[in-house]
Amino acid sequence: MKILELAPRELPPPDRQVLSDLDWSEVKAMWDGNQLGQLHDWLNERWSRLIRNSPAGMRDPEAEFLQGLAYATLALFFTQNHNQEGALLMIDDALMALSRYRPRFLGVHIEPILSALQELRPLLVGLAPDDDCPLCPFVYPKFEYTS
């Protein structure tokens, strides 16, 4: 049996460097290239570095923003991959998270993303969970940011 170590240990500080290292051109390339699974992983990696050992944790505004972008990314990915139920859930989460950061945050233009999700949402309501994407061809706005 192993005894639990209860002695205090020093935690490393939160990784705030992730914010200055954000390269929105990478995001734009993945978003515009419909590489949404890869983009979700990119956002999630930075989100997890940002919240690690942070006193604010997931309530950190920049972390909430990255998480909202990840939700939007998953919604677009899911609807194209026969997961309409998941897409609908992610749209709702993205709308709630990203609406707080209008019109721009960290240089990212939020309105085009929100508009696309608001347009897609009513089309998903009532679809079977594994139905095809309701838009054919599926077109969503390009990722816009100000450097």
PDB file of C-alpha atoms in Angstrom:
ATOM      1  CA  MET A   1       0.000   0.000   0.000  1.00  0.00           C
ATOM      2  CA  LYS A   2       1.340   3.420  -0.947  1.00  0.00           C
ATOM      3  CA  ILE A   3       0.907   6.298   1.472  1.00  0.00           C
ATOM      4  CA  LEU A   4      -0.437   9.496  -0.037  1.00  0.00           C
ATOM      5  CA  GLU A   5       2.106  12.322   0.049  1.00  0.00           C
ATOM      6  CA  LEU A   6       0.394  15.309   1.655  1.00  0.00           C
ATOM      7  CA  ALA A   7       3.391  17.601   1.936  1.00  0.00           C
ATOM      8  CA  PRO A   8       2.905  20.856   0.049  1.00  0.00           C
ATOM      9  CA  ARG A   9       4.625  21.048  -3.273  1.00  0.00           C
ATOM     10  CA  GLU A  10       5.306  23.992  -5.478  1.00  0.00           C
ATOM     11  CA  LEU A  11       3.204  24.149  -8.615  1.00  0.00           C
ATOM     12  CA  PRO A  12       4.602  25.709 -11.749  1.00  0.00           C
ATOM     13  CA  PRO A  13       3.000  29.022 -12.687  1.00  0.00           C
ATOM     14  CA  PRO A  14       0.297  29.131 -15.361  1.00  0.00           C
ATOM     15  CA  ASP A  15       1.643  29.242 -18.898  1.00  0.00           C
ATOM     16  CA  ARG A  16       0.663  32.795 -19.918  1.00  0.00           C
ATOM     17  CA  GLN A  17       3.298  32.686 -22.671  1.00  0.00           C
ATOM     18  CA  VAL A  18       0.753  30.766 -24.743  1.00  0.00           C
ATOM     19  CA  LEU A  19      -1.100  34.047 -25.366  1.00  0.00           C
ATOM     20  CA  SER A  20       1.852  35.842 -26.885  1.00  0.00           C
ATOM     21  CA  ASP A  21       2.618  32.748 -28.968  1.00  0.00           C
ATOM     22  CA  LEU A  22      -0.856  32.556 -30.549  1.00  0.00           C
ATOM     23  CA  ASP A  23      -0.490  32.621 -34.308  1.00  0.00           C
ATOM     24  CA  TRP A  24      -3.883  33.333 -35.819  1.00  0.00           C
ATOM     25  CA  SER A  25      -2.483  32.681 -39.309  1.00  0.00           C
ATOM     26  CA  GLU A  26      -2.196  29.005 -38.295  1.00  0.00           C
ATOM     27  CA  VAL A  27      -5.810  29.049 -37.139  1.00  0.00           C
ATOM     28  CA  LYS A  28      -6.894  30.745 -40.348  1.00  0.00           C
ATOM     29  CA  ALA A  29      -5.123  28.135 -42.486  1.00  0.00           C
ATOM     30  CA  MET A  30      -6.779  25.244 -40.626  1.00  0.00           C
ATOM     31  CA  TRP A  31     -10.220  26.918 -40.411  1.00  0.00           C
ATOM     32  CA  ASP A  32     -10.273  28.018 -44.042  1.00  0.00           C
ATOM     33  CA  GLY A  33      -8.854  24.655 -45.143  1.00  0.00           C
ATOM     34  CA  ASN A  34     -11.614  22.745 -43.290  1.00  0.00           C
ATOM     35  CA  GLN A  35      -9.015  20.995 -41.121  1.00  0.00           C
ATOM     36  CA  LEU A  36     -11.322  21.286 -38.163  1.00  0.00           C
ATOM     37  CA  GLY A  37     -10.199  18.197 -36.232  1.00  0.00           C
ATOM     38  CA  GLN A  38      -6.613  19.438 -36.353  1.00  0.00           C
ATOM     39  CA  LEU A  39      -7.737  22.941 -35.382  1.00  0.00           C
ATOM     40  CA  HIS A  40      -9.670  21.616 -32.394  1.00  0.00           C
ATOM     41  CA  ASP A  41      -6.534  19.846 -31.161  1.00  0.00           C
ATOM     42  CA  TRP A  42      -4.493  23.050 -31.684  1.00  0.00           C
ATOM     43  CA  LEU A  43      -6.982  25.114 -29.653  1.00  0.00           C
ATOM     44  CA  ASN A  44      -7.331  22.477 -26.948  1.00  0.00           C
ATOM     45  CA  GLU A  45      -3.571  22.210 -26.464  1.00  0.00           C
ATOM     46  CA  ARG A  46      -3.279  25.958 -25.925  1.00  0.00           C
ATOM     47  CA  TRP A  47      -6.381  26.073 -23.723  1.00  0.00           C
ATOM     48  CA  SER A  48      -5.006  23.344 -21.458  1.00  0.00           C
ATOM     49  CA  ARG A  49      -1.613  25.087 -21.180  1.00  0.00           C
ATOM     50  CA  LEU A  50      -3.374  28.319 -20.280  1.00  0.00           C
ATOM     51  CA  ILE A  51      -5.537  26.898 -17.487  1.00  0.00           C
ATOM     52  CA  ARG A  52      -2.866  24.655 -15.992  1.00  0.00           C
ATOM     53  CA  ASN A  53      -2.306  25.768 -12.405  1.00  0.00           C
ATOM     54  CA  SER A  54      -4.021  29.078 -13.101  1.00  0.00           C
ATOM     55  CA  PRO A  55      -5.855  30.626 -10.151  1.00  0.00           C
ATOM     56  CA  ALA A  56      -8.669  31.576 -12.536  1.00  0.00           C
ATOM     57  CA  GLY A  57      -8.665  28.131 -14.165  1.00  0.00           C
ATOM     58  CA  MET A  58     -11.344  27.749 -16.806  1.00  0.00           C
ATOM     59  CA  ARG A  59     -12.779  31.154 -15.861  1.00  0.00           C
ATOM     60  CA  ASP A  60      -9.767  32.880 -17.348  1.00  0.00           C
ATOM     61  CA  PRO A  61     -11.209  35.089 -20.146  1.00  0.00           C
ATOM     62  CA  GLU A  62      -8.622  34.020 -22.696  1.00  0.00           C
ATOM     63  CA  ALA A  63      -9.167  30.364 -21.807  1.00  0.00           C
ATOM     64  CA  GLU A  64     -12.952  30.764 -22.120  1.00  0.00           C
ATOM     65  CA  PHE A  65     -12.430  32.374 -25.506  1.00  0.00           C
ATOM     66  CA  LEU A  66     -10.204  29.556 -26.787  1.00  0.00           C
ATOM     67  CA  GLN A  67     -12.730  27.041 -25.506  1.00  0.00           C
ATOM     68  CA  GLY A  68     -15.538  28.882 -27.331  1.00  0.00           C
ATOM     69  CA  LEU A  69     -13.532  28.721 -30.569  1.00  0.00           C
ATOM     70  CA  ALA A  70     -12.984  25.008 -29.971  1.00  0.00           C
ATOM     71  CA  TYR A  71     -16.750  24.525 -29.532  1.00  0.00           C
ATOM     72  CA  ALA A  72     -17.441  26.371 -32.793  1.00  0.00           C
ATOM     73  CA  THR A  73     -14.807  24.281 -34.558  1.00  0.00           C
ATOM     74  CA  LEU A  74     -16.331  21.046 -33.293  1.00  0.00           C
ATOM     75  CA  ALA A  75     -19.831  22.139 -34.298  1.00  0.00           C
ATOM     76  CA  LEU A  76     -18.682  22.657 -37.888  1.00  0.00           C
ATOM     77  CA  PHE A  77     -16.735  19.391 -37.839  1.00  0.00           C
ATOM     78  CA  PHE A  78     -19.615  17.379 -36.354  1.00  0.00           C
ATOM     79  CA  THR A  79     -22.265  18.598 -38.795  1.00  0.00           C
ATOM     80  CA  GLN A  80     -20.074  17.525 -41.713  1.00  0.00           C
ATOM     81  CA  ASN A  81     -19.428  14.116 -40.149  1.00  0.00           C
ATOM     82  CA  HIS A  82     -22.957  12.875 -39.432  1.00  0.00           C
ATOM     83  CA  ASN A  83     -23.117  13.971 -35.801  1.00  0.00           C
ATOM     84  CA  GLN A  84     -25.952  16.500 -35.837  1.00  0.00           C
ATOM     85  CA  GLU A  85     -26.769  15.997 -32.174  1.00  0.00           C
ATOM     86  CA  GLY A  86     -23.170  16.813 -31.208  1.00  0.00           C
ATOM     87  CA  ALA A  87     -23.116  19.763 -33.613  1.00  0.00           C
ATOM     88  CA  LEU A  88     -26.234  21.227 -32.009  1.00  0.00           C
ATOM     89  CA  LEU A  89     -24.757  20.904 -28.505  1.00  0.00           C
ATOM     90  CA  MET A  90     -21.473  22.499 -29.587  1.00  0.00           C
ATOM     91  CA  ILE A  91     -23.285  25.351 -31.349  1.00  0.00           C
ATOM     92  CA  ASP A  92     -25.161  26.189 -28.160  1.00  0.00           C
ATOM     93  CA  ASP A  93     -21.959  26.108 -26.108  1.00  0.00           C
ATOM     94  CA  ALA A  94     -20.076  28.199 -28.699  1.00  0.00           C
ATOM     95  CA  LEU A  95     -22.832  30.809 -28.915  1.00  0.00           C
ATOM     96  CA  MET A  96     -22.856  31.206 -25.133  1.00  0.00           C
ATOM     97  CA  ALA A  97     -19.062  31.376 -24.842  1.00  0.00           C
ATOM     98  CA  LEU A  98     -18.256  33.555 -27.847  1.00  0.00           C
ATOM     99  CA  SER A  99     -21.102  36.059 -27.465  1.00  0.00           C
ATOM    100  CA  ARG A 100     -19.248  37.591 -24.513  1.00  0.00           C
ATOM    101  CA  TYR A 101     -16.311  38.515 -26.742  1.00  0.00           C
ATOM    102  CA  ARG A 102     -18.090  40.529 -29.440  1.00  0.00           C
ATOM    103  CA  PRO A 103     -17.139  42.132 -31.722  1.00  0.00           C
ATOM    104  CA  ARG A 104     -13.429  41.159 -31.492  1.00  0.00           C
ATOM    105  CA  PHE A 105     -11.196  39.506 -28.956  1.00  0.00           C
ATOM    106  CA  LEU A 106      -7.460  38.886 -29.175  1.00  0.00           C
ATOM    107  CA  GLY A 107      -7.772  40.211 -32.722  1.00  0.00           C
ATOM    108  CA  VAL A 108     -10.322  37.577 -33.824  1.00  0.00           C
ATOM    109  CA  HIS A 109     -13.519  38.814 -35.487  1.00  0.00           C
ATOM    110  CA  ILE A 110     -16.335  37.063 -33.639  1.00  0.00           C
ATOM    111  CA  GLU A 111     -19.405  38.162 -35.627  1.00  0.00           C
ATOM    112  CA  PRO A 112     -18.792  35.992 -38.736  1.00  0.00           C
ATOM    113  CA  ILE A 113     -18.405  32.907 -36.557  1.00  0.00           C
ATOM    114  CA  LEU A 114     -21.531  33.665 -34.523  1.00  0.00           C
ATOM    115  CA  SER A 115     -23.552  34.432 -37.668  1.00  0.00           C
ATOM    116  CA  ALA A 116     -22.593  31.109 -39.249  1.00  0.00           C
ATOM    117  CA  LEU A 117     -23.549  29.193 -36.108  1.00  0.00           C
ATOM    118  CA  GLN A 118     -26.843  31.090 -35.763  1.00  0.00           C
ATOM    119  CA  GLU A 119     -27.670  30.289 -39.390  1.00  0.00           C
ATOM    120  CA  LEU A 120     -26.804  26.607 -39.017  1.00  0.00           C
ATOM    121  CA  ARG A 121     -28.545  25.972 -35.693  1.00  0.00           C
ATOM    122  CA  PRO A 122     -32.204  26.007 -36.835  1.00  0.00           C
ATOM    123  CA  LEU A 123     -31.302  23.709 -39.744  1.00  0.00           C
ATOM    124  CA  LEU A 124     -30.077  21.055 -37.300  1.00  0.00           C
ATOM    125  CA  VAL A 125     -33.134  21.080 -35.069  1.00  0.00           C
ATOM    126  CA  GLY A 126     -35.242  18.018 -35.795  1.00  0.00           C
ATOM    127  CA  LEU A 127     -32.584  16.153 -37.778  1.00  0.00           C
ATOM    128  CA  ALA A 128     -31.737  12.599 -36.845  1.00  0.00           C
ATOM    129  CA  PRO A 129     -28.426  12.443 -34.968  1.00  0.00           C
ATOM    130  CA  ASP A 130     -26.627  10.778 -37.896  1.00  0.00           C
ATOM    131  CA  ASP A 131     -28.237  12.719 -40.767  1.00  0.00           C
ATOM    132  CA  ASP A 132     -26.188  14.392 -43.465  1.00  0.00           C
ATOM    133  CA  CYS A 133     -25.180  18.016 -43.101  1.00  0.00           C
ATOM    134  CA  PRO A 134     -28.250  20.132 -43.978  1.00  0.00           C
ATOM    135  CA  LEU A 135     -26.202  22.474 -46.198  1.00  0.00           C
ATOM    136  CA  CYS A 136     -24.809  21.200 -49.458  1.00  0.00           C
ATOM    137  CA  PRO A 137     -22.330  22.463 -50.309  1.00  0.00           C
ATOM    138  CA  PHE A 138     -21.364  23.299 -46.749  1.00  0.00           C
ATOM    139  CA  VAL A 139     -19.830  26.758 -46.774  1.00  0.00           C
ATOM    140  CA  TYR A 140     -18.949  28.786 -43.708  1.00  0.00           C
ATOM    141  CA  PRO A 141     -17.194  32.167 -43.429  1.00  0.00           C
ATOM    142  CA  LYS A 142     -13.444  32.494 -43.621  1.00  0.00           C
ATOM    143  CA  PHE A 143     -11.586  33.079 -40.372  1.00  0.00           C
ATOM    144  CA  GLU A 144     -10.973  36.795 -39.881  1.00  0.00           C
ATOM    145  CA  TYR A 145      -8.478  38.365 -37.541  1.00  0.00           C
ATOM    146  CA  THR A 146      -6.543  41.575 -37.100  1.00  0.00           C
ATOM    147  CA  SER A 147      -2.867  41.150 -36.323  1.00  0.00           C
TER     148      SER A 147
END
